Coordinates of C-alpha atoms and ligand atoms in Angstrom, one line a residue:
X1 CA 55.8 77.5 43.8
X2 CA 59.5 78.7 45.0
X3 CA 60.0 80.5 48.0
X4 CA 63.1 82.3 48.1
X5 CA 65.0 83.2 51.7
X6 CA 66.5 86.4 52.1
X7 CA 70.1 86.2 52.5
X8 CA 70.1 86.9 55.6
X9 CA 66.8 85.3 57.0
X10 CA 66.9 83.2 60.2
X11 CA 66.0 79.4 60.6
X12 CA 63.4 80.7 62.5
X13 CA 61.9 82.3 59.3
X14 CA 62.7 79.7 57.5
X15 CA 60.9 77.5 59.8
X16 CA 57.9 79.5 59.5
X17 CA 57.5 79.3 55.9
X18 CA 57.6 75.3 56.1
X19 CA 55.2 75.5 58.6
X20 CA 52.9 78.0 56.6
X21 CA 52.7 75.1 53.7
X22 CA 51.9 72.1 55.6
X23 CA 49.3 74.3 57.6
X24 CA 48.1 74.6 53.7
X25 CA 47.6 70.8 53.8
X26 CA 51.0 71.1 51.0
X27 CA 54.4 69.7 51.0
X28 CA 57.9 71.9 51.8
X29 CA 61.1 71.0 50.5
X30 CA 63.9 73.0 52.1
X31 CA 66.3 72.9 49.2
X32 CA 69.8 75.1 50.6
X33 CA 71.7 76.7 47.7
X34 CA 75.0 78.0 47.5
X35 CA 73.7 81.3 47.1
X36 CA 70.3 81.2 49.5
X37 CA 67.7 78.8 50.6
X38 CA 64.6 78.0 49.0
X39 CA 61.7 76.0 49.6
X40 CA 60.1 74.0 47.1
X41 CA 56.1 73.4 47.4
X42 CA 54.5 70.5 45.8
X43 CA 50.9 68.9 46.7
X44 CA 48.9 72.0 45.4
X45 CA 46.6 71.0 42.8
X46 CA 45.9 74.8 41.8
X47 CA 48.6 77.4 41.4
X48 CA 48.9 79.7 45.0
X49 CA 49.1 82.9 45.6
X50 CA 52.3 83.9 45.9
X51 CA 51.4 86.9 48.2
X52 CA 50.7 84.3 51.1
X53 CA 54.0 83.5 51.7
X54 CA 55.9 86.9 50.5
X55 CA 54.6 88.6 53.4
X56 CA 56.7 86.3 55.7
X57 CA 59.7 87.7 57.6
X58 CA 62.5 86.3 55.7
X59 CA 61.3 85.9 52.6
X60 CA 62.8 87.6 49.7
X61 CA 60.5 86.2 46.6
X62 CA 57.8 83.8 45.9
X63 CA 57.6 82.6 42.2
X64 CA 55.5 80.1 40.6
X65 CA 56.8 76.8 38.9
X66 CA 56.0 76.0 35.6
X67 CA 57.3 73.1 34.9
X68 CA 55.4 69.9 35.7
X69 CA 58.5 68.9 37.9
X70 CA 59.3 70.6 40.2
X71 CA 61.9 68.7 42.2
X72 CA 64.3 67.5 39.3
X73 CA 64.0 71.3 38.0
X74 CA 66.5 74.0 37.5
X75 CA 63.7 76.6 38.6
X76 CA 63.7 75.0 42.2
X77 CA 67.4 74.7 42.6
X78 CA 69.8 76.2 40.1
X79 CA 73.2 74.6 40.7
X80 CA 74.2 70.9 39.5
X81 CA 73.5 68.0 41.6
X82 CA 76.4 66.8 43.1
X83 CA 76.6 63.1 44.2
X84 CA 79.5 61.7 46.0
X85 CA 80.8 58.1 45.2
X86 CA 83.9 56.4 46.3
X87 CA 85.8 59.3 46.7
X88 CA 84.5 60.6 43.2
X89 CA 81.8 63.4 42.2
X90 CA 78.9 62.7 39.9
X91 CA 77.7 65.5 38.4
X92 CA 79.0 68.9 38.2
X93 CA 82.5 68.7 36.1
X94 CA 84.0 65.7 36.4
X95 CA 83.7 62.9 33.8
X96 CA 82.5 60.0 35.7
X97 CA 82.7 56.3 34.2
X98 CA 80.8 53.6 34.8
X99 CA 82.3 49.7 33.3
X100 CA 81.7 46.3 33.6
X101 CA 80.2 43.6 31.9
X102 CA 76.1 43.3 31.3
X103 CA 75.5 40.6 33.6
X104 CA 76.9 38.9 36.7
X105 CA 78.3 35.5 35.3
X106 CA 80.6 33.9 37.7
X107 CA 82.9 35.2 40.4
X108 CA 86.2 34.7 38.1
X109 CA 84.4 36.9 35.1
X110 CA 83.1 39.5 37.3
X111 CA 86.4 39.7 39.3
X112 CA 88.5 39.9 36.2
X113 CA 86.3 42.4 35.2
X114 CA 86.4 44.6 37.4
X115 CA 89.9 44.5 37.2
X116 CA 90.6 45.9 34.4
X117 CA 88.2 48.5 34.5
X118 CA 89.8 49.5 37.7
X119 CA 93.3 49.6 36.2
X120 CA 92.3 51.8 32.8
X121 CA 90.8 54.9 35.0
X122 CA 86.6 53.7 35.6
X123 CA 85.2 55.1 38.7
X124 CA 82.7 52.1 39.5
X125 CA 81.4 48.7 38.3
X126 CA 78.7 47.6 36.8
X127 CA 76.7 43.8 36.1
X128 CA 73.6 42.9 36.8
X129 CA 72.7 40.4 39.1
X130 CA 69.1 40.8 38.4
X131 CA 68.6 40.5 34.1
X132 CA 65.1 42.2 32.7
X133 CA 65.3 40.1 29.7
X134 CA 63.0 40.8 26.5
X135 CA 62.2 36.5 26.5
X136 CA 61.7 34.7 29.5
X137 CA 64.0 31.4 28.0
X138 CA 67.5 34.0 28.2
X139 CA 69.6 34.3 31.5
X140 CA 67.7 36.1 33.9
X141 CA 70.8 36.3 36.2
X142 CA 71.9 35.1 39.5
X143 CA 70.4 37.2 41.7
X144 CA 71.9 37.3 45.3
X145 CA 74.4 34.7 44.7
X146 CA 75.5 38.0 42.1
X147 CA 75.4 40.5 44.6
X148 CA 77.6 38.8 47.0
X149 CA 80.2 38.6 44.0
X150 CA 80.0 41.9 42.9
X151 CA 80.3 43.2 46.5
X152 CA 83.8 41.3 46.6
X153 CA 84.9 42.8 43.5
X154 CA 84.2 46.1 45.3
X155 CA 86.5 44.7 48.0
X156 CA 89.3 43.3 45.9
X157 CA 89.1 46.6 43.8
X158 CA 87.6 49.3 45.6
X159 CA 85.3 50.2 42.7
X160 CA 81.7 51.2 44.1
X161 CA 78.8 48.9 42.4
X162 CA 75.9 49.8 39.9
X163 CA 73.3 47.1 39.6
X164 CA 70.2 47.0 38.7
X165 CA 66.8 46.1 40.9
X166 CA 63.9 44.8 39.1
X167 CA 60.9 44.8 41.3
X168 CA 60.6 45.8 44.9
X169 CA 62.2 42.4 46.9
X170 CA 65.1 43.0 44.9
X171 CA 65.4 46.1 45.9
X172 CA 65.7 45.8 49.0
X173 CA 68.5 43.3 48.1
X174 CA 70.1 45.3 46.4
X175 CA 70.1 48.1 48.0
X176 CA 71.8 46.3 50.6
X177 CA 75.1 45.0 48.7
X178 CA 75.4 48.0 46.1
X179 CA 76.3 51.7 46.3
X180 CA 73.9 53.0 43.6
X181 CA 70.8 51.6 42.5
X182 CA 70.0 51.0 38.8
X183 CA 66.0 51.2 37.6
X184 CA 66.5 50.0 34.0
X185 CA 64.4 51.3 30.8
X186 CA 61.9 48.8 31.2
X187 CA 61.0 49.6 34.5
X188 CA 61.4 53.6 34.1
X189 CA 57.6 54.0 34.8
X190 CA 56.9 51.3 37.2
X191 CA 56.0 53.7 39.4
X192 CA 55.7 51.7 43.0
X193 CA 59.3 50.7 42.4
X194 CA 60.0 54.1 41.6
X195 CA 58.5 55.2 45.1
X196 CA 60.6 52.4 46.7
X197 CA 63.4 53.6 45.0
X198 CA 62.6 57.3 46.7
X199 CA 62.4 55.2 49.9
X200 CA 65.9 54.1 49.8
X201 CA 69.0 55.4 51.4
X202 CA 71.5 55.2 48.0
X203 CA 71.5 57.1 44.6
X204 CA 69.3 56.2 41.8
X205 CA 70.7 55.4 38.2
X206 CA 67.8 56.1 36.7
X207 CA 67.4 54.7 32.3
X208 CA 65.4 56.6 30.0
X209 CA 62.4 54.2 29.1
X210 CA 62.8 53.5 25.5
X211 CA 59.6 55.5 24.9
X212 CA 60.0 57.7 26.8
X213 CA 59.9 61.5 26.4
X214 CA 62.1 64.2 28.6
X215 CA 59.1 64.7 30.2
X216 CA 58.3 61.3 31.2
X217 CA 61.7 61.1 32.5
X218 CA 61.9 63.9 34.7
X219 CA 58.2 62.9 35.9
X220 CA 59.9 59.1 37.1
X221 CA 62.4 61.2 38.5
X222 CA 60.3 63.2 40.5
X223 CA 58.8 60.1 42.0
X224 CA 62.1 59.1 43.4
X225 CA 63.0 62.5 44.7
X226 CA 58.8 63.1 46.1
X227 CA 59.7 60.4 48.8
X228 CA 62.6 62.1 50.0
X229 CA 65.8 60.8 48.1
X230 CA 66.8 63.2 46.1
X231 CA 70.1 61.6 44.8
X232 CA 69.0 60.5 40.8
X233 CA 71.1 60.2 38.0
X234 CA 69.5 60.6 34.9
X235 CA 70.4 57.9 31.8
X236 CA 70.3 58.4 27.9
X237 CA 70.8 54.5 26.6
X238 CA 68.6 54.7 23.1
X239 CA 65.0 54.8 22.0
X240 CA 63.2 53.2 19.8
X241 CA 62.5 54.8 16.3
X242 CA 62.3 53.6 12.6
X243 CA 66.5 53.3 12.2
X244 CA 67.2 49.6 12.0
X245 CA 70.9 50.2 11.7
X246 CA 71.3 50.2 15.4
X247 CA 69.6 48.8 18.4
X248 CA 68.0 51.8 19.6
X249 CA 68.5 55.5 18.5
X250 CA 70.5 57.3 20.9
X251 CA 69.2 60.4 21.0
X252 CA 72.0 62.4 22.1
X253 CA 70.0 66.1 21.6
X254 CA 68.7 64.9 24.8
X255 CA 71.6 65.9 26.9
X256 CA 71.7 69.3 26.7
X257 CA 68.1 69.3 27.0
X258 CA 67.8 67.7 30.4
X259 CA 71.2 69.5 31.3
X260 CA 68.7 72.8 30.8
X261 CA 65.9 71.8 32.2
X262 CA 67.4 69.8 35.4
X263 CA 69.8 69.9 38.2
X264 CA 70.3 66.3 38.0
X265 CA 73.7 64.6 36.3
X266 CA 73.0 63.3 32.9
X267 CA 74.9 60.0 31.9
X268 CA 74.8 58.0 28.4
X269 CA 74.6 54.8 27.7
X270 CA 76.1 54.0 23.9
X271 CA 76.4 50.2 24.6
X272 CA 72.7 49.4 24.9
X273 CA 71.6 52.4 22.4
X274 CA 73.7 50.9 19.6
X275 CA 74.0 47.4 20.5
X276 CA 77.4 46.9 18.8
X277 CA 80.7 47.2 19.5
X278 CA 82.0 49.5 16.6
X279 CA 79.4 51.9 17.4
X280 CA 80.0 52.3 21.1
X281 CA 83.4 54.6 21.6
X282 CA 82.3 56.5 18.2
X283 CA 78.9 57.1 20.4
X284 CA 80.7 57.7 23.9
X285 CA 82.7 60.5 22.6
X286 CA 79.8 62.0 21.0
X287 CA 78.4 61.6 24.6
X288 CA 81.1 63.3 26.2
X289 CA 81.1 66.0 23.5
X290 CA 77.3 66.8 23.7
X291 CA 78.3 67.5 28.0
X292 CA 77.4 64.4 29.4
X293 CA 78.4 64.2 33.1
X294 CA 79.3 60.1 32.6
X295 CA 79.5 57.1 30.7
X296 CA 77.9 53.5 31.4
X297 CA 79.7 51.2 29.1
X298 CA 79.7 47.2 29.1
X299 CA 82.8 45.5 28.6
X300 CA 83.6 41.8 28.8
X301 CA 87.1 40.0 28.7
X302 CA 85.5 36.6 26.1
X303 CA 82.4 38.5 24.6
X304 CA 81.7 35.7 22.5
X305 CA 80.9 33.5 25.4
X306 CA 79.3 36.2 27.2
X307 CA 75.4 35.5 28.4
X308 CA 74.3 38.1 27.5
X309 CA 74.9 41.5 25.2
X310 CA 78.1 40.0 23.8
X311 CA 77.8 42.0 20.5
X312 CA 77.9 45.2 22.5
X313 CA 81.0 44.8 24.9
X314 CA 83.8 46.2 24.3
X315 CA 87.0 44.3 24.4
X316 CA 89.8 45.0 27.2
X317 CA 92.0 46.9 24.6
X318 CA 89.2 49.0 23.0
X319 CA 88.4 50.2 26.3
X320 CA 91.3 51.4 27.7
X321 CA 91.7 53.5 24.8
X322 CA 88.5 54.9 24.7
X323 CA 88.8 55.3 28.6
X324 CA 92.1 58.0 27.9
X325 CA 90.3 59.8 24.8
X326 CA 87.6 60.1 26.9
X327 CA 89.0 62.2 30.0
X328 CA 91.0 64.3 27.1
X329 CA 87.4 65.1 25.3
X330 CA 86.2 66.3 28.8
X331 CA 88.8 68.9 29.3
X332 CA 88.6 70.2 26.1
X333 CA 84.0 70.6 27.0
X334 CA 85.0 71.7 30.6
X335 CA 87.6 74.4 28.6
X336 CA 85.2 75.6 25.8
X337 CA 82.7 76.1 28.8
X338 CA 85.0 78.4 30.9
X339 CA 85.8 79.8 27.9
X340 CA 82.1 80.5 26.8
X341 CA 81.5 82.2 30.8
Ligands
PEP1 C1 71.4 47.3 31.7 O1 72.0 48.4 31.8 O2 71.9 46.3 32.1 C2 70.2 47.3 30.9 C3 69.4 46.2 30.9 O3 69.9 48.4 30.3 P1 68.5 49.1 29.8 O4 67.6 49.1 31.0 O5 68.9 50.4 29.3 O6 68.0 48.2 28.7
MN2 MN1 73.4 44.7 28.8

């Protein structure tokens, strides 16, 4: 259920309202709106009346949700999530880019890294420090020692992190040393991490499972934003279907499809969904193209001595250029857009 303020309804009134849910035994979510407050109900197990609460001063509608998020939705708050980074806005217009190599290596690699992403136009670095490999024998990544690298290459740079936290002691870790917090594909249903995750006091960058349907997306989603943090990113980065000519299938109808149904920015990830070089800038365009709100792309200065995902980085060359073509293909969207309205 949605309760919609009147325009001009008091904080009083709105007060009221959040009091006449939780008397319910149900949870309120105030969600302000450019146009008027609403506030979100979520707990109920049964759809409510929506009589009960349209007879409150202040309030102009109740209508029932029916979609099984509510939080994430467009039917709880219309306008795009907007998420501020280092000066930069996720979500909302901008193209937003997010480089770096796959993994934390060594303070020189990272450094160097970062860098050159900085110099060709990204907006924030990414490496893991923390690796969710598919064998236990491959790097699993150096863990703190990593964080405390990749928080100097925020210093030398000013680039804001993305890495990734694997189970809830890394978390916390992480969520110390890094401005957003990645839950990778693997973990995109590990659902006490995801409540950690909601717990914490930075934005989520949150990966499609690579089984996972929209639905099962937005649901992980709305864990995060159920325990209060209601800053998620949502990530396309390739699912698994019966193509063998890639690493996944990036499934690029999915854009406009969570673009629809949610509030939340929408980013793609062609490095991990193809798994090889060639494929990525043809991919990020596509990305770009299709509306996403950012890019996650690796890129490595000696890919052939990288630890991991070498086959998918793209070199310091190909990534400047794809960088500038990029921010030219988002004009053109954001154009055809206004255009469209
Ligand atoms: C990553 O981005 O480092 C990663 C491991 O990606 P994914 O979770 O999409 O496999
Ligand atoms: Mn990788």
């Amino acid at each position: 259920m949605l309760i919609v303020m009147k325009k001009g309804s008091t904080g009083e009134d709105l007060a009221r309202v959040v009091r006449s849910v939780e008397d319910l035994g149900f949870r309120a979510h105030v969600i302000p709106g450019a146009e008027r407050t609403a506030v979100g109900v979520t707990g109920n197990a049964a759809p409510l009346d929506p009589g009960v609460f349209e007879g409150l001063p202040g309030v102009a509608q109740a209508i029932p949700v029916s979609r099984p998020w509510k939080l994430a939705g467009r039917e709880f708050r219309p306008e795009d999530t907007r998420i501020r980074l280092g000066g930069r806005t996720i979500g909302g217009g901008d193209l937003f880019v997010i480089a770096g190599p796959c993994a934390v290596e060594n303070e020189e690699q990272v450094l160097s890294v970062a860098q050159l992403v900085r110099a060709a136009g990204a907006d924030a670095l990414r490496g893991g420090a923390y690796k969710p490999r598919s064998s236990p024998h491959s790097f699993q990544g150096l863990g703190r020692e990593g964080l405390e690298m990749l928080a100097r290459a925020r210093e030398a740079t000013g680039l804001p992190i993305v890495t990734e936290a694997v189970d809830e002691d890394s978390l916390d870790l992480v969520e110390r040393h890094a401005d957003v917090i990645q839950i990778g594909a693997r973990n995109m249903q590990n659902y006490a991490l995801l409540r950690r995750a909601g717990r914490a006091k930075k934005p989520i960058f949150l990966k499609r499972g690579m089984s996972a349907t929209l639905e099962d997306l937005l649901l992980s989603a709305e864990y995060v934003m159920n325990e209060g943090n209601s800053d998620v990113i949502l990530c396309e980065r390739g699912i698994r279907t019966f193509s063998r000519h890639s690493r996944y299938t990036l499934d690029l109808s999915i854009v406009p499809a969570l673009r629809d149904a949610s509030h939340l920015p929408v980013f793609v990830d062609p490095s991990h969904a193809t798994g090889l070089r060639d494929r990525v800038a043809p991919m990020a365009r596509a990305a770009v193209a299709a509306g996403a709100d950012g890019v996650m792309l690796e890129v490595h200065t000696a890919p052939e001595h990288a630890l991991s995902d070498g086959r998918q980085a793209l070199l310091p060359a190909a990534f400047r250029e794809l960088i500038v073509q990029l921010r030219e293909l988002a004009v053109i969207v954001a154009r055809r857009t206004e255009a469209v309205r």
